[in-house]
Amino acid sequence: MQTVDATAGFHALTVRESAEHLGTDPSGGLTASQVRDRAGRYGPNALEPPPGHGVLWRLVSQVRDPLVYVLLVAGVVTAVFGGYPDAAVIAGVVVLNAVIGYVQESRARRALDALARMVRTHATVVRDGLAARVPAEDLVPGDVLELAAGDQVPADVRIVEAHLFEVDESALTGESLPVAKTTGELPPATALADRVNTAHSGTMVTRGSARALVTATGAATQLGAVQRMVATAGPVATPLTRKLAGFSKQLSVGIVVIAVLTFAVGLVRGTGVAEMFTAAVALAVGAIPEGLPAAVSIVLAIGVVRMSRRRSVVRNLPAVETLGGTTVICTDKTGTLTLNRMTVTAVAAGGRTVDAGNLPDDPAVRECLTAGVVCNEAALSRVDGLWSAQGDPTETALVPAAERAGLDPAELRARHPRVDLVPFEPERRLMATAHAGGVGYAKGAVEEILARCDRELRADGSTGPLDAAAAHRLQREFAERGLRVLAFARFRSGEEPLAVLVDRGGWIFLGLQAMQDPPRPEVAGAIAACHSAGIAVKMITGDHAGTARAIGRAVGLADEPVVLTGAGLDELTDGELPAAAARTTVFARVSPGQKLRLVKAFQGAGHIVAMTGDGVNDAPALRRADIGVAMGRGGTDAARDAADMVLTDDDFAAIESAVEEGRGVFDNLRKFLAWTLPTNIGEGMVILAAVLLGATLPIVPVQILWINMTTAVFLGLTLAFEPKEPGLMTRPPRPPDRPLFTPALFRRVGLISLLLVVAAFAAYRWELGGGASVAQARTVAINLFVAVQIGYLFSCRSLEHPVVRAWPRGNRMLAVGIGITVGLQVLFTYLPAMNTIFHTAPIGAGAWLRILAAAVLAFAVVEADKLLWIRLRRYTAGTPGTRRRPNRR
């Protein structure tokens, strides 16, 4: 199937050259035979996702992960020893992880489907000299289209004729205002967002009409280029999944090696094969953290629930943790930092400039606002008791400005019925209307209006000489703030045609109205919070540099934002880009491909990148970023389906809340890992020590499974409900290259593991020496393991600080989990059926006192370790005061 390159340069060709290149007639269009021939060569005008593996294959492929291998081994071993319920739980975890992975992989396919749906429309096409409506997918290069307001552009086109023709290209380019289209050729190097003689598939016609030549269809369009980028910009593994995968590989290898060595050592010492096989399997079962994947999923799921309460819908569980480690947020401007709604922010009339939110009731301001309502083609409607306007964004902004000043737009139009109109044209750059009663109004570019005025309206309603220099000075000041400015005038209309009056002049200057797509009110605070948390915020937009700089300054990205345009980006090599990106605050006039390149550059520099956006042009970067954040209310389907998280109310400030939740989730994950690993390592070390000493196993495999399954669920998972620690958003983000298991965590795990081994062996030998049976001694050792885990659980509520700092903020699930665990241990010890299944026996009160003492001792040792390291850090901080502090206490 043949395609036409969408970058063939039609914007640089004249209309005649474009028609000759396409082999078509701009007046009569293609013939039926030409359409059939080209349909066979170019295929349908549709975006189809590339072929992929079937559903079953994609589901099965999710188990190809080292951590899943560990789970499968645990399940098989558990089933071998008769623990069928436990094996079923482990199998359920495997299935859950597979389903989550399958859903994550399916996001790309949904994103491509959303892009494909954007071209499934109808179009008016001229063929054989006749106009007809046809499905958009039947269009071929060379077709002649008739486009009008409200149409979706169904293919990439070259404009042949344009009549007040404007197109909303924000979804594709990020340009916040509709673009007025013309027919003249442009320089070959013109950027996509500046090609005013072309229109592109998926954009919307907001005004006027046009005739155009189809230059590209389907995959060859700019929308097709975005589709290819989405398809190839595969998601990167999150930091958590990467670190867990590395840990899983190391754990798997370590368990196998130690189990084999244990088996070999036992054989050398003369122990029987069957007995050593049991010991090796017991070691493996003890060392495998069966509850880890389930705990990770549950901790992340709790984070998802908490985020949903703060208006953030997470579509990918690991994204919760990724947010907490974000170091750079790349945000779109239009619809993300701004409201995506043009709004009048200032009015200059009667010799003064006033804020649009506090307009005075004087004749000059009132007349300037009146001109904005009556010299206006926006349609009015009443919504929830307020006047609303539909039409060109610039014109619709003028209506609520008048309403805020106490004027009734409908009453103004009724009082000034229109009798004639000169519409806005690019050549004249103004619009004029004549009304009953001999009055006329005009609005347009400042220089065009001022050129026709010789007087201006004063605040008291009188007229005086025009101060054109002051008006031009105000225009420059507004422009420096990124505002779009319209000028307004009044004149006397009579029997002469309005077109004659427009060119004659002698008007009265009424004033200026400055407008912009304003920043969201809550964004500045959210960006300040991100900065205090050590997170860099970069604006990446397709809008003009001046507008982007002004918005960046208004929302607090920087006092004087450093701006780099898309053209400047293209001049940088891949080696130069990371340094330039680091010092740049605002990237303007950026294409979808350049957004994707920027995300890759930040990632290549070691950053964890969050990308926000709402348009089709954002989809590739959203897909590639470590976490993509889409706007739920105003965003496109393509952006939402490519993202990991959706903000339900399009509020950028919700990202700050999500980052805070993400940091809390990661803290709780670390707490769970710090708590659970000593148990697994301690169990393995107990078995290993018994083999090396030639002693009877203090704990057998089925008892190890009991400990792992009950404590992981009823004790460890209570840490998932821990509240966030104070100061969470004032500390810098954790370095992306910091390992999941830091030296401090290894030290803590080693300390508790050693305590468990020594305490379990000592208790086991003590009980045997006191005349207890092997079953009773093992029961004491098992209960001691669980009791130490309970004591250590309290310490894990805060890994860095003494636990008394964590106690005031309660965790009700902690008491529930401990209560259930204690109850299960009582049943495990005294219920005859449990004694039979798990080879346990009832124990006396003295044994329970020794078990309780071991738990208290473990808690005290860990708390003393925290205090010791806190003082050591203070001592080595380098200040004389902190060095003397340990000697005073």
PDB file of C-alpha atoms in Angstrom, residues 175-307:
ATOM      1  CA  GLU A 175      -1.687  26.693  20.327  1.00  0.00           C
ATOM      2  CA  SER A 176      -4.302  28.118  22.707  1.00  0.00           C
ATOM      3  CA  LEU A 177      -6.087  30.354  20.153  1.00  0.00           C
ATOM      4  CA  PRO A 178      -7.730  29.401  16.859  1.00  0.00           C
ATOM      5  CA  VAL A 179      -5.397  29.991  13.911  1.00  0.00           C
ATOM      6  CA  ALA A 180      -6.532  32.196  11.010  1.00  0.00           C
ATOM      7  CA  LYS A 181      -5.724  30.425   7.732  1.00  0.00           C
ATOM      8  CA  THR A 182      -4.527  31.935   4.457  1.00  0.00           C
ATOM      9  CA  THR A 183      -3.561  30.586   1.022  1.00  0.00           C
ATOM     10  CA  GLY A 184      -0.099  31.981   0.291  1.00  0.00           C
ATOM     11  CA  GLU A 185       3.019  29.821   0.297  1.00  0.00           C
ATOM     12  CA  LEU A 186       5.419  29.820   3.272  1.00  0.00           C
ATOM     13  CA  PRO A 187       9.162  29.249   3.743  1.00  0.00           C
ATOM     14  CA  PRO A 188      10.085  25.536   3.746  1.00  0.00           C
ATOM     15  CA  ALA A 189      11.440  25.711   7.317  1.00  0.00           C
ATOM     16  CA  THR A 190       8.133  26.973   8.767  1.00  0.00           C
ATOM     17  CA  ALA A 191       7.242  25.069  11.947  1.00  0.00           C
ATOM     18  CA  LEU A 192       4.084  22.978  12.013  1.00  0.00           C
ATOM     19  CA  ALA A 193       2.253  25.351  14.381  1.00  0.00           C
ATOM     20  CA  ASP A 194       3.002  28.294  12.061  1.00  0.00           C
ATOM     21  CA  ARG A 195       1.812  26.721   8.795  1.00  0.00           C
ATOM     22  CA  VAL A 196      -1.200  28.961   8.307  1.00  0.00           C
ATOM     23  CA  ASN A 197      -1.881  27.642   4.788  1.00  0.00           C
ATOM     24  CA  THR A 198      -2.481  24.058   5.910  1.00  0.00           C
ATOM     25  CA  ALA A 199      -4.832  22.266   8.281  1.00  0.00           C
ATOM     26  CA  HIS A 200      -4.396  18.883   9.850  1.00  0.00           C
ATOM     27  CA  SER A 201      -6.411  15.785  10.611  1.00  0.00           C
ATOM     28  CA  GLY A 202      -8.182  15.826  13.982  1.00  0.00           C
ATOM     29  CA  THR A 203      -8.346  19.637  14.346  1.00  0.00           C
ATOM     30  CA  MET A 204     -11.610  21.623  14.442  1.00  0.00           C
ATOM     31  CA  VAL A 205     -12.900  24.472  12.265  1.00  0.00           C
ATOM     32  CA  THR A 206     -14.132  27.255  14.569  1.00  0.00           C
ATOM     33  CA  ARG A 207     -15.009  29.937  12.048  1.00  0.00           C
ATOM     34  CA  GLY A 208     -15.562  30.661   8.364  1.00  0.00           C
ATOM     35  CA  SER A 209     -15.225  28.341   5.402  1.00  0.00           C
ATOM     36  CA  ALA A 210     -12.517  27.084   3.084  1.00  0.00           C
ATOM     37  CA  ARG A 211     -11.740  24.913   0.092  1.00  0.00           C
ATOM     38  CA  ALA A 212      -8.703  22.678   0.482  1.00  0.00           C
ATOM     39  CA  LEU A 213      -6.693  19.920  -1.218  1.00  0.00           C
ATOM     40  CA  VAL A 214      -6.130  16.659   0.638  1.00  0.00           C
ATOM     41  CA  THR A 215      -2.356  16.204   0.844  1.00  0.00           C
ATOM     42  CA  ALA A 216      -2.138  13.200   3.171  1.00  0.00           C
ATOM     43  CA  THR A 217      -4.486  10.569   4.606  1.00  0.00           C
ATOM     44  CA  GLY A 218      -4.385   7.915   7.307  1.00  0.00           C
ATOM     45  CA  ALA A 219      -0.961   7.041   8.655  1.00  0.00           C
ATOM     46  CA  ALA A 220       0.743   9.699   6.476  1.00  0.00           C
ATOM     47  CA  THR A 221      -0.950  12.597   8.324  1.00  0.00           C
ATOM     48  CA  GLN A 222       0.479  14.494  11.260  1.00  0.00           C
ATOM     49  CA  LEU A 223      -2.000  12.587  13.431  1.00  0.00           C
ATOM     50  CA  GLY A 224      -0.556   9.384  11.993  1.00  0.00           C
ATOM     51  CA  ALA A 225       2.924  10.572  12.973  1.00  0.00           C
ATOM     52  CA  VAL A 226       1.661  10.995  16.547  1.00  0.00           C
ATOM     53  CA  GLN A 227       0.228   7.475  16.382  1.00  0.00           C
ATOM     54  CA  ARG A 228       3.599   6.056  15.377  1.00  0.00           C
ATOM     55  CA  MET A 229       5.282   7.889  18.231  1.00  0.00           C
ATOM     56  CA  VAL A 230       2.735   6.499  20.714  1.00  0.00           C
ATOM     57  CA  ALA A 231       3.295   3.007  19.341  1.00  0.00           C
ATOM     58  CA  THR A 232       7.084   3.257  19.563  1.00  0.00           C
ATOM     59  CA  ALA A 233       7.330   5.310  22.776  1.00  0.00           C
ATOM     60  CA  GLY A 234       6.941   2.212  24.929  1.00  0.00           C
ATOM     61  CA  PRO A 235       6.457   2.753  28.662  1.00  0.00           C
ATOM     62  CA  VAL A 236       9.537   2.565  30.827  1.00  0.00           C
ATOM     63  CA  ALA A 237       9.575   0.323  33.875  1.00  0.00           C
ATOM     64  CA  THR A 238       8.895   2.305  37.034  1.00  0.00           C
ATOM     65  CA  PRO A 239      11.719   2.719  39.559  1.00  0.00           C
ATOM     66  CA  LEU A 240       9.917   0.407  41.967  1.00  0.00           C
ATOM     67  CA  THR A 241       9.423  -2.394  39.448  1.00  0.00           C
ATOM     68  CA  ARG A 242      13.038  -2.078  38.296  1.00  0.00           C
ATOM     69  CA  LYS A 243      14.357  -2.284  41.843  1.00  0.00           C
ATOM     70  CA  LEU A 244      12.033  -5.128  42.835  1.00  0.00           C
ATOM     71  CA  ALA A 245      13.043  -7.029  39.698  1.00  0.00           C
ATOM     72  CA  GLY A 246      16.708  -6.642  40.592  1.00  0.00           C
ATOM     73  CA  PHE A 247      16.028  -7.722  44.174  1.00  0.00           C
ATOM     74  CA  SER A 248      14.034 -10.720  42.935  1.00  0.00           C
ATOM     75  CA  LYS A 249      16.898 -11.911  40.740  1.00  0.00           C
ATOM     76  CA  GLN A 250      19.411 -11.580  43.563  1.00  0.00           C
ATOM     77  CA  LEU A 251      17.040 -13.270  45.998  1.00  0.00           C
ATOM     78  CA  SER A 252      16.301 -16.157  43.637  1.00  0.00           C
ATOM     79  CA  VAL A 253      19.987 -16.854  42.996  1.00  0.00           C
ATOM     80  CA  GLY A 254      20.878 -16.509  46.678  1.00  0.00           C
ATOM     81  CA  ILE A 255      18.147 -18.883  47.844  1.00  0.00           C
ATOM     82  CA  VAL A 256      19.097 -21.575  45.337  1.00  0.00           C
ATOM     83  CA  VAL A 257      22.818 -21.308  46.109  1.00  0.00           C
ATOM     84  CA  ILE A 258      22.369 -21.418  49.890  1.00  0.00           C
ATOM     85  CA  ALA A 259      19.855 -24.289  49.692  1.00  0.00           C
ATOM     86  CA  VAL A 260      22.218 -26.334  47.536  1.00  0.00           C
ATOM     87  CA  LEU A 261      25.165 -25.610  49.844  1.00  0.00           C
ATOM     88  CA  THR A 262      23.083 -26.542  52.864  1.00  0.00           C
ATOM     89  CA  PHE A 263      22.116 -29.825  51.244  1.00  0.00           C
ATOM     90  CA  ALA A 264      25.752 -30.537  50.351  1.00  0.00           C
ATOM     91  CA  VAL A 265      27.082 -29.677  53.818  1.00  0.00           C
ATOM     92  CA  GLY A 266      24.552 -31.989  55.429  1.00  0.00           C
ATOM     93  CA  LEU A 267      25.503 -34.858  53.175  1.00  0.00           C
ATOM     94  CA  VAL A 268      29.204 -34.337  53.940  1.00  0.00           C
ATOM     95  CA  ARG A 269      28.407 -34.459  57.640  1.00  0.00           C
ATOM     96  CA  GLY A 270      26.689 -37.798  57.120  1.00  0.00           C
ATOM     97  CA  THR A 271      23.083 -36.686  57.402  1.00  0.00           C
ATOM     98  CA  GLY A 272      20.546 -38.696  55.379  1.00  0.00           C
ATOM     99  CA  VAL A 273      19.411 -37.511  51.967  1.00  0.00           C
ATOM    100  CA  ALA A 274      15.737 -37.330  52.936  1.00  0.00           C
ATOM    101  CA  GLU A 275      16.480 -35.312  56.050  1.00  0.00           C
ATOM    102  CA  MET A 276      18.744 -32.904  54.191  1.00  0.00           C
ATOM    103  CA  PHE A 277      16.224 -32.510  51.407  1.00  0.00           C
ATOM    104  CA  THR A 278      13.691 -31.476  54.037  1.00  0.00           C
ATOM    105  CA  ALA A 279      16.177 -29.030  55.542  1.00  0.00           C
ATOM    106  CA  ALA A 280      17.070 -27.486  52.161  1.00  0.00           C
ATOM    107  CA  VAL A 281      13.411 -27.064  51.253  1.00  0.00           C
ATOM    108  CA  ALA A 282      12.694 -25.574  54.681  1.00  0.00           C
ATOM    109  CA  LEU A 283      15.490 -23.058  54.146  1.00  0.00           C
ATOM    110  CA  ALA A 284      14.112 -22.116  50.727  1.00  0.00           C
ATOM    111  CA  VAL A 285      10.561 -21.790  52.047  1.00  0.00           C
ATOM    112  CA  GLY A 286      11.755 -19.654  54.928  1.00  0.00           C
ATOM    113  CA  ALA A 287      13.805 -17.315  52.757  1.00  0.00           C
ATOM    114  CA  ILE A 288      11.089 -16.717  50.129  1.00  0.00           C
ATOM    115  CA  PRO A 289       8.966 -13.682  51.101  1.00  0.00           C
ATOM    116  CA  GLU A 290       5.661 -15.112  49.898  1.00  0.00           C
ATOM    117  CA  GLY A 291       3.701 -12.116  51.071  1.00  0.00           C
ATOM    118  CA  LEU A 292       5.891  -9.482  49.382  1.00  0.00           C
ATOM    119  CA  PRO A 293       4.103  -9.200  46.000  1.00  0.00           C
ATOM    120  CA  ALA A 294       0.699  -9.219  47.659  1.00  0.00           C
ATOM    121  CA  ALA A 295       1.855  -6.620  50.157  1.00  0.00           C
ATOM    122  CA  VAL A 296       3.283  -4.404  47.418  1.00  0.00           C
ATOM    123  CA  SER A 297       0.014  -4.604  45.466  1.00  0.00           C
ATOM    124  CA  ILE A 298      -2.075  -3.854  48.551  1.00  0.00           C
ATOM    125  CA  VAL A 299       0.099  -0.939  49.684  1.00  0.00           C
ATOM    126  CA  LEU A 300      -0.124   0.546  46.186  1.00  0.00           C
ATOM    127  CA  ALA A 301      -3.880  -0.104  46.027  1.00  0.00           C
ATOM    128  CA  ILE A 302      -4.377   1.767  49.298  1.00  0.00           C
ATOM    129  CA  GLY A 303      -2.442   4.646  47.785  1.00  0.00           C
ATOM    130  CA  VAL A 304      -4.754   4.523  44.756  1.00  0.00           C
ATOM    131  CA  VAL A 305      -7.801   4.818  47.018  1.00  0.00           C
ATOM    132  CA  ARG A 306      -6.291   7.736  48.898  1.00  0.00           C
ATOM    133  CA  MET A 307      -5.462   9.518  45.632  1.00  0.00           C
TER     134      MET A 307
END
